Amino acid sequence: MTSPETLNYFKTHKAELQAAKQSMLQQRSANSKGNIPSAQDVYIKVHAIRYSNGSGGLRAYDLEKAFQNLNNMFDGALVNFILYEGVDYIDDSDLMQFEKGDEKTLLENHYIPGVLNVYFAEYLTNSSKSSICGYSDNTDNRDIIVVKNSCSINDSTLAHEIGHILSLVHTHGVSNTQLTTELVDGSNCDTDGDGICDTPADPGLSSDNVDNFCNYTGSATDANGDTFNPDTSNMMSYSLKACRTYFSKEQIIRMYTYFTLEKNRFTQPGVVPEIVIEEEDYDKDSLTAVKLFPNPVQNGNIYLSSTKIETAINFKIVNLQGQALANGYVENNEINVNRLPAGSYILQLQNGNSTVIRRFVK
C-alpha cells in the first residue's frame, strides 16, 4: 500500500534521495568493500493471532522460515531483520477472520513503537471481502504489516510489503487500476511509474498476463505505441508470487536511503523517535529536560513538558531538508502545528545560551 504520507515523503525528499542514491551507486561501482556501509539491524515485532483457547496461529517453523527467506531476499540491501522479544500471541477467535482495517483495534495493547509490527492472521480479506495475502500501512506514523499465515512462507509477500514500508512503490506505479504513464523508452522513468529507472515500465501484471513460467504474455502499449516489456521477477510487481525473486539495484538503494533517514522508526523498540542535539554551552537546569507530547502530534498542537523552564523560549520548525517552516515564541508550553502537512519535523528550542533540538512527527 502506497500511502499519502509516503507519496508526500517522496516529493519532500526527492533531492535528498537522489543525492544519496548517486553516492551509493558511486560507492558500489568503485567495487571497494571498504566503501560499503555495514548492514543495519531492523527489529520486527511479530503478533500471531490464535483462537481464544490458544490453538491455531502461525507455526514456529513457518515463522523461522519466513525470517530466513526475508533475510535472504534482502541480502545486499544492507539491512538485517531480527525478531524482537519473541512472539506476541493474540488469543481472540473473532480476529481469526481478519479484515483489512481490523489492526486499528489492536494498536493500544498489541503495538510497539520504534519497530516494524507484523501481524499474522489465519484468514485475511480486503474491504471487498476478497482474500488477500497481505498489506502494509504506514499512516499515522506507524509501520504495520498484516500477512495471512499461509502466505508467510511464499518467499515474496512479506518482502513485498516491507518494500512498501521502506518507501518502494509498485513497479506499475501508484494506481492499481489505471495504465502507467511511464514510457517504455525510459525517458520519464524518474518521474512516472515507480520513479526508479532500472525497473522497466510495467502495465500492471497479474495471472492474466504472466504464465506459469513467469513469461509476460500481454500486448499492452504505452502512449507512444511501444509494447511493454515488464520485469515479471521484480519483488514490487503484481506478478505471480512465485515469480517475484529480487529487488533491483536502485530499489535497494532507495530502501537503504529511506532507512537511514528514518532509522529510529525501526531500531528503537518502545521509543517514539526523537533526536536530541545539544550545543556545548547549555543550561542543565533548563532546556535539556524538555520533552514533547503527544508525539506523534494529535489535534494540531504539541506541548513542552518540563518543570525547569523559567525564561522565554524561541522555537523554529524545519523539515528534514532544513527548510524553515515556522518560528516564534513558545506560549503556555504549547506550539500550534496545525498548518504543517503530515511528516517528520525538527523543532529547535532556544533559551538564552541553551539550544536543544527535538524531532516530532505529525
CSV table of N, CA and C in Angstrom, one decimal, residues 150-256:
chain,number,residue,atom,x,y,z
A,150,SER,N,-0.8,-18.6,5.6
A,150,SER,CA,-0.4,-19.5,4.5
A,150,SER,C,0.5,-18.8,3.5
A,151,CYS,N,0.6,-17.5,3.6
A,151,CYS,CA,1.4,-16.7,2.7
A,151,CYS,C,2.8,-16.3,3.3
A,152,SER,N,3.0,-16.7,4.6
A,152,SER,CA,4.2,-16.3,5.3
A,152,SER,C,5.4,-16.9,4.7
A,153,ILE,N,5.3,-18.0,4.0
A,153,ILE,CA,6.5,-18.7,3.5
A,153,ILE,C,6.5,-18.8,2.0
A,154,ASN,N,5.8,-17.9,1.3
A,154,ASN,CA,5.8,-18.0,-0.1
A,154,ASN,C,7.0,-17.2,-0.7
A,155,ASP,N,7.9,-16.7,0.1
A,155,ASP,CA,9.1,-16.0,-0.2
A,155,ASP,C,8.9,-14.6,-0.8
A,156,SER,N,7.7,-14.1,-1.0
A,156,SER,CA,7.6,-12.8,-1.6
A,156,SER,C,6.6,-11.9,-0.9
A,157,THR,N,5.6,-12.4,-0.3
A,157,THR,CA,4.6,-11.4,0.3
A,157,THR,C,5.1,-10.5,1.3
A,158,LEU,N,5.8,-11.1,2.3
A,158,LEU,CA,6.4,-10.3,3.4
A,158,LEU,C,7.4,-9.3,2.9
A,159,ALA,N,8.3,-9.8,2.0
A,159,ALA,CA,9.3,-8.9,1.4
A,159,ALA,C,8.7,-7.8,0.6
A,160,HIS,N,7.7,-8.1,-0.1
A,160,HIS,CA,6.9,-7.1,-0.9
A,160,HIS,C,6.4,-6.0,0.0
A,161,GLU,N,5.8,-6.4,1.1
A,161,GLU,CA,5.2,-5.4,2.0
A,161,GLU,C,6.2,-4.6,2.7
A,162,ILE,N,7.3,-5.2,3.1
A,162,ILE,CA,8.4,-4.5,3.7
A,162,ILE,C,9.0,-3.5,2.7
A,163,GLY,N,9.0,-3.8,1.4
A,163,GLY,CA,9.4,-2.9,0.4
A,163,GLY,C,8.6,-1.6,0.4
A,164,HIS,N,7.3,-1.8,0.6
A,164,HIS,CA,6.4,-0.6,0.8
A,164,HIS,C,6.8,0.2,2.0
A,165,ILE,N,7.0,-0.5,3.1
A,165,ILE,CA,7.3,0.2,4.4
A,165,ILE,C,8.6,1.0,4.2
A,166,LEU,N,9.5,0.5,3.4
A,166,LEU,CA,10.8,1.1,3.2
A,166,LEU,C,10.8,2.0,1.9
A,167,SER,N,9.6,2.5,1.6
A,167,SER,CA,9.3,3.6,0.6
A,167,SER,C,9.1,3.2,-0.8
A,168,LEU,N,9.2,1.9,-1.2
A,168,LEU,CA,9.0,1.5,-2.6
A,168,LEU,C,7.6,1.5,-3.0
A,169,VAL,N,7.4,1.9,-4.3
A,169,VAL,CA,6.1,1.9,-4.9
A,169,VAL,C,6.0,0.7,-5.9
A,170,HIS,N,4.8,0.2,-6.2
A,170,HIS,CA,4.7,-0.8,-7.2
A,170,HIS,C,5.3,-0.5,-8.5
A,171,THR,N,5.9,-1.4,-9.2
A,171,THR,CA,6.5,-1.1,-10.5
A,171,THR,C,5.5,-0.6,-11.5
A,172,HIS,N,4.2,-0.8,-11.3
A,172,HIS,CA,3.3,-0.3,-12.2
A,172,HIS,C,2.8,1.1,-11.8
A,173,GLY,N,3.4,1.6,-10.7
A,173,GLY,CA,3.0,3.0,-10.3
A,173,GLY,C,2.0,3.0,-9.1
A,174,VAL,N,1.5,4.1,-8.8
A,174,VAL,CA,0.7,4.3,-7.7
A,174,VAL,C,-0.7,3.7,-7.8
A,175,SER,N,-1.3,3.8,-9.0
A,175,SER,CA,-2.6,3.3,-9.3
A,175,SER,C,-2.6,1.8,-9.6
A,176,ASN,N,-3.5,1.1,-9.1
A,176,ASN,CA,-3.7,-0.4,-9.4
A,176,ASN,C,-4.7,-0.6,-10.5
A,177,THR,N,-5.4,0.5,-10.9
A,177,THR,CA,-6.5,0.4,-11.9
A,177,THR,C,-6.2,1.1,-13.2
A,178,GLN,N,-5.3,2.1,-13.2
A,178,GLN,CA,-5.0,2.8,-14.4
A,178,GLN,C,-3.7,2.5,-15.0
A,179,LEU,N,-3.6,2.5,-16.3
A,179,LEU,CA,-2.3,2.2,-17.0
A,179,LEU,C,-1.2,3.2,-16.7
A,180,THR,N,-0.1,2.7,-16.4
A,180,THR,CA,1.1,3.6,-16.0
A,180,THR,C,1.3,4.6,-17.1
A,181,THR,N,1.8,5.8,-16.7
A,181,THR,CA,2.2,6.8,-17.7
A,181,THR,C,3.7,6.7,-18.0
A,182,GLU,N,4.4,5.8,-17.3
A,182,GLU,CA,5.8,5.6,-17.6
A,182,GLU,C,6.0,5.0,-19.0
A,183,LEU,N,6.9,5.6,-19.8
A,183,LEU,CA,7.1,5.2,-21.1
A,183,LEU,C,8.2,4.0,-21.2
A,184,VAL,N,8.0,3.2,-22.2
A,184,VAL,CA,8.8,2.0,-22.4
A,184,VAL,C,10.3,2.5,-22.7
A,185,ASP,N,10.4,3.6,-23.4
A,185,ASP,CA,11.8,4.1,-23.7
A,185,ASP,C,12.6,4.6,-22.5
A,186,GLY,N,11.9,4.7,-21.4
A,186,GLY,CA,12.6,5.2,-20.1
A,186,GLY,C,12.8,6.7,-20.0
A,187,SER,N,12.2,7.5,-20.9
A,187,SER,CA,12.5,8.9,-20.9
A,187,SER,C,11.9,9.6,-19.7
A,188,ASN,N,10.9,9.1,-19.1
A,188,ASN,CA,10.3,9.7,-17.9
A,188,ASN,C,10.3,8.8,-16.7
A,189,CYS,N,11.3,7.9,-16.7
A,189,CYS,CA,11.4,6.9,-15.6
A,189,CYS,C,11.6,7.4,-14.2
A,190,ASP,N,12.2,8.6,-14.1
A,190,ASP,CA,12.4,9.1,-12.8
A,190,ASP,C,11.3,9.9,-12.2
A,191,THR,N,10.2,10.1,-13.0
A,191,THR,CA,9.1,10.9,-12.5
A,191,THR,C,7.8,10.1,-12.6
A,192,ASP,N,7.7,9.1,-13.4
A,192,ASP,CA,6.5,8.3,-13.6
A,192,ASP,C,6.7,6.8,-13.2
A,193,GLY,N,5.6,6.1,-13.1
A,193,GLY,CA,5.7,4.7,-12.7
A,193,GLY,C,6.1,4.7,-11.2
A,194,ASP,N,7.2,3.9,-10.9
A,194,ASP,CA,7.7,3.8,-9.6
A,194,ASP,C,8.8,4.8,-9.3
A,195,GLY,N,9.1,5.7,-10.3
A,195,GLY,CA,10.2,6.7,-10.1
A,195,GLY,C,11.6,6.1,-10.0
A,196,ILE,N,11.7,4.9,-10.5
A,196,ILE,CA,13.0,4.2,-10.4
A,196,ILE,C,13.4,3.8,-11.8
A,197,CYS,N,14.6,4.0,-12.3
A,197,CYS,CA,15.0,3.9,-13.7
A,197,CYS,C,15.5,2.5,-14.1
A,198,ASP,N,15.9,1.6,-13.1
A,198,ASP,CA,16.3,0.3,-13.5
A,198,ASP,C,15.2,-0.7,-13.4
A,199,THR,N,14.0,-0.3,-13.3
A,199,THR,CA,12.8,-1.2,-13.4
A,199,THR,C,12.0,-0.7,-14.6
A,200,PRO,N,11.9,-1.6,-15.6
A,200,PRO,CA,11.2,-1.2,-16.8
A,200,PRO,C,9.7,-0.9,-16.6
A,201,ALA,N,9.2,-0.1,-17.5
A,201,ALA,CA,7.8,0.3,-17.4
A,201,ALA,C,6.9,-0.9,-17.3
A,202,ASP,N,5.9,-0.9,-16.5
A,202,ASP,CA,5.1,-2.0,-16.1
A,202,ASP,C,3.6,-1.7,-16.3
A,203,PRO,N,2.9,-2.4,-17.2
A,203,PRO,CA,1.5,-2.0,-17.5
A,203,PRO,C,0.5,-2.6,-16.4
A,204,GLY,N,1.1,-3.3,-15.4
A,204,GLY,CA,0.2,-3.9,-14.4
A,204,GLY,C,0.2,-5.4,-14.7
A,205,LEU,N,0.9,-6.2,-13.8
A,205,LEU,CA,1.0,-7.6,-14.0
A,205,LEU,C,-0.1,-8.4,-13.2
A,206,SER,N,-0.4,-9.6,-13.7
A,206,SER,CA,-1.4,-10.4,-12.9
A,206,SER,C,-1.3,-11.8,-13.6
A,207,SER,N,-2.1,-12.7,-13.1
A,207,SER,CA,-2.2,-14.0,-13.7
A,207,SER,C,-2.8,-14.0,-15.1
A,208,ASP,N,-3.4,-12.9,-15.5
A,208,ASP,CA,-3.9,-12.7,-16.8
A,208,ASP,C,-2.9,-12.5,-17.9
A,209,ASN,N,-1.7,-12.0,-17.5
A,209,ASN,CA,-0.7,-11.7,-18.5
A,209,ASN,C,0.7,-12.2,-18.1
A,210,VAL,N,0.8,-13.1,-17.1
A,210,VAL,CA,2.0,-13.7,-16.7
A,210,VAL,C,1.7,-15.2,-16.7
A,211,ASP,N,2.5,-16.1,-17.4
A,211,ASP,CA,2.2,-17.5,-17.4
A,211,ASP,C,2.9,-18.2,-16.3
A,212,ASN,N,2.7,-19.5,-16.1
A,212,ASN,CA,3.3,-20.3,-15.0
A,212,ASN,C,4.8,-20.4,-15.1
A,213,PHE,N,5.4,-19.9,-16.3
A,213,PHE,CA,6.9,-19.9,-16.4
A,213,PHE,C,7.4,-18.5,-16.3
A,214,CYS,N,6.6,-17.6,-15.8
A,214,CYS,CA,7.0,-16.2,-15.5
A,214,CYS,C,7.2,-15.4,-16.7
A,215,ASN,N,6.6,-15.8,-17.8
A,215,ASN,CA,6.8,-15.0,-19.1
A,215,ASN,C,5.6,-14.0,-19.2
A,216,TYR,N,5.9,-12.8,-19.6
A,216,TYR,CA,4.9,-11.8,-19.9
A,216,TYR,C,4.2,-12.2,-21.2
A,217,THR,N,2.9,-12.3,-21.1
A,217,THR,CA,2.1,-12.7,-22.3
A,217,THR,C,1.2,-11.6,-22.8
A,218,GLY,N,1.3,-10.4,-22.2
A,218,GLY,CA,0.4,-9.3,-22.6
A,218,GLY,C,0.9,-8.6,-23.9
A,219,SER,N,0.1,-7.6,-24.4
A,219,SER,CA,0.4,-6.9,-25.6
A,219,SER,C,0.1,-5.4,-25.4
A,220,ALA,N,0.0,-4.9,-24.2
A,220,ALA,CA,-0.3,-3.5,-24.0
A,220,ALA,C,0.8,-2.6,-24.5
A,221,THR,N,0.4,-1.4,-24.9
A,221,THR,CA,1.4,-0.4,-25.4
A,221,THR,C,1.3,0.9,-24.6
A,222,ASP,N,2.3,1.6,-24.6
A,222,ASP,CA,2.4,2.9,-23.9
A,222,ASP,C,1.8,4.0,-24.8
A,223,ALA,N,1.9,5.3,-24.3
A,223,ALA,CA,1.4,6.4,-25.0
A,223,ALA,C,2.1,6.6,-26.4
A,224,ASN,N,3.3,6.1,-26.5
A,224,ASN,CA,4.0,6.2,-27.8
A,224,ASN,C,3.7,5.0,-28.7
A,225,GLY,N,2.9,4.1,-28.3
A,225,GLY,CA,2.6,2.9,-29.1
A,225,GLY,C,3.6,1.8,-28.9
A,226,ASP,N,4.6,1.9,-28.0
A,226,ASP,CA,5.6,0.9,-27.8
A,226,ASP,C,5.1,-0.2,-26.9
A,227,THR,N,5.4,-1.4,-27.2
A,227,THR,CA,4.9,-2.6,-26.4
A,227,THR,C,5.7,-2.7,-25.1
A,228,PHE,N,5.0,-2.9,-24.0
A,228,PHE,CA,5.6,-3.0,-22.7
A,228,PHE,C,6.4,-4.3,-22.7
A,229,ASN,N,7.5,-4.3,-21.9
A,229,ASN,CA,8.3,-5.5,-21.7
A,229,ASN,C,8.7,-5.5,-20.2
A,230,PRO,N,7.8,-5.7,-19.3
A,230,PRO,CA,8.0,-5.6,-17.9
A,230,PRO,C,8.8,-6.7,-17.3
A,231,ASP,N,9.3,-6.5,-16.1
A,231,ASP,CA,10.1,-7.5,-15.4
A,231,ASP,C,9.2,-8.3,-14.5
A,232,THR,N,8.9,-9.5,-14.8
A,232,THR,CA,8.0,-10.3,-14.0
A,232,THR,C,8.6,-10.9,-12.8
A,233,SER,N,9.9,-10.7,-12.6
A,233,SER,CA,10.6,-11.2,-11.4
A,233,SER,C,10.8,-10.2,-10.3
A,234,ASN,N,10.4,-8.9,-10.6
A,234,ASN,CA,10.7,-7.9,-9.6
A,234,ASN,C,9.7,-8.0,-8.4
A,235,MET,N,10.3,-7.9,-7.2
A,235,MET,CA,9.5,-8.1,-6.0
A,235,MET,C,8.4,-7.1,-5.8
A,236,MET,N,8.5,-5.9,-6.4
A,236,MET,CA,7.4,-4.9,-6.2
A,236,MET,C,6.4,-4.9,-7.3
A,237,SER,N,6.4,-5.9,-8.2
A,237,SER,CA,5.4,-6.0,-9.2
A,237,SER,C,4.2,-6.8,-8.7
A,238,TYR,N,3.1,-6.9,-9.5
A,238,TYR,CA,2.0,-7.7,-9.2
A,238,TYR,C,2.0,-9.0,-10.0
A,239,SER,N,3.3,-9.5,-10.3
A,239,SER,CA,3.5,-10.7,-11.0
A,239,SER,C,3.0,-11.9,-10.0
A,240,LEU,N,3.1,-13.1,-10.6
A,240,LEU,CA,2.8,-14.3,-9.7
A,240,LEU,C,3.8,-14.3,-8.6
A,241,LYS,N,3.3,-14.6,-7.4
A,241,LYS,CA,4.1,-14.6,-6.2
A,241,LYS,C,5.4,-15.4,-6.3
A,242,ALA,N,5.3,-16.6,-7.0
A,242,ALA,CA,6.4,-17.4,-7.1
A,242,ALA,C,7.4,-16.9,-8.1
A,243,CYS,N,7.0,-15.9,-8.9
A,243,CYS,CA,7.9,-15.3,-9.9
A,243,CYS,C,8.8,-14.2,-9.3
A,244,ARG,N,8.3,-13.6,-8.2
A,244,ARG,CA,8.9,-12.4,-7.7
A,244,ARG,C,10.1,-12.9,-6.8
A,245,THR,N,11.3,-12.6,-7.3
A,245,THR,CA,12.5,-13.1,-6.7
A,245,THR,C,13.6,-12.1,-6.3
A,246,TYR,N,13.4,-10.8,-6.6
A,246,TYR,CA,14.5,-9.9,-6.3
A,246,TYR,C,14.1,-8.4,-6.4
A,247,PHE,N,14.9,-7.6,-5.7
A,247,PHE,CA,14.8,-6.1,-5.8
A,247,PHE,C,15.9,-5.6,-6.8
A,248,SER,N,15.6,-4.6,-7.5
A,248,SER,CA,16.6,-4.0,-8.4
A,248,SER,C,17.7,-3.3,-7.6
A,249,LYS,N,18.8,-2.9,-8.2
A,249,LYS,CA,19.8,-2.2,-7.5
A,249,LYS,C,19.3,-0.9,-7.0
A,250,GLU,N,18.6,-0.1,-7.8
A,250,GLU,CA,18.1,1.2,-7.4
A,250,GLU,C,17.0,1.1,-6.4
A,251,GLN,N,16.2,0.0,-6.4
A,251,GLN,CA,15.3,-0.2,-5.3
A,251,GLN,C,15.9,-0.4,-4.0
A,252,ILE,N,17.0,-1.2,-4.0
A,252,ILE,CA,17.8,-1.5,-2.8
A,252,ILE,C,18.3,-0.2,-2.2
A,253,ILE,N,18.9,0.6,-3.1
A,253,ILE,CA,19.5,1.9,-2.7
A,253,ILE,C,18.4,2.8,-2.1
A,254,ARG,N,17.2,2.9,-2.8
A,254,ARG,CA,16.2,3.7,-2.2
A,254,ARG,C,15.7,3.2,-0.8
A,255,MET,N,15.6,1.9,-0.7
A,255,MET,CA,15.2,1.4,0.6
A,255,MET,C,16.2,1.7,1.7
A,256,TYR,N,17.5,1.6,1.4
A,256,TYR,CA,18.5,1.8,2.4
A,256,TYR,C,18.6,3.3,2.7
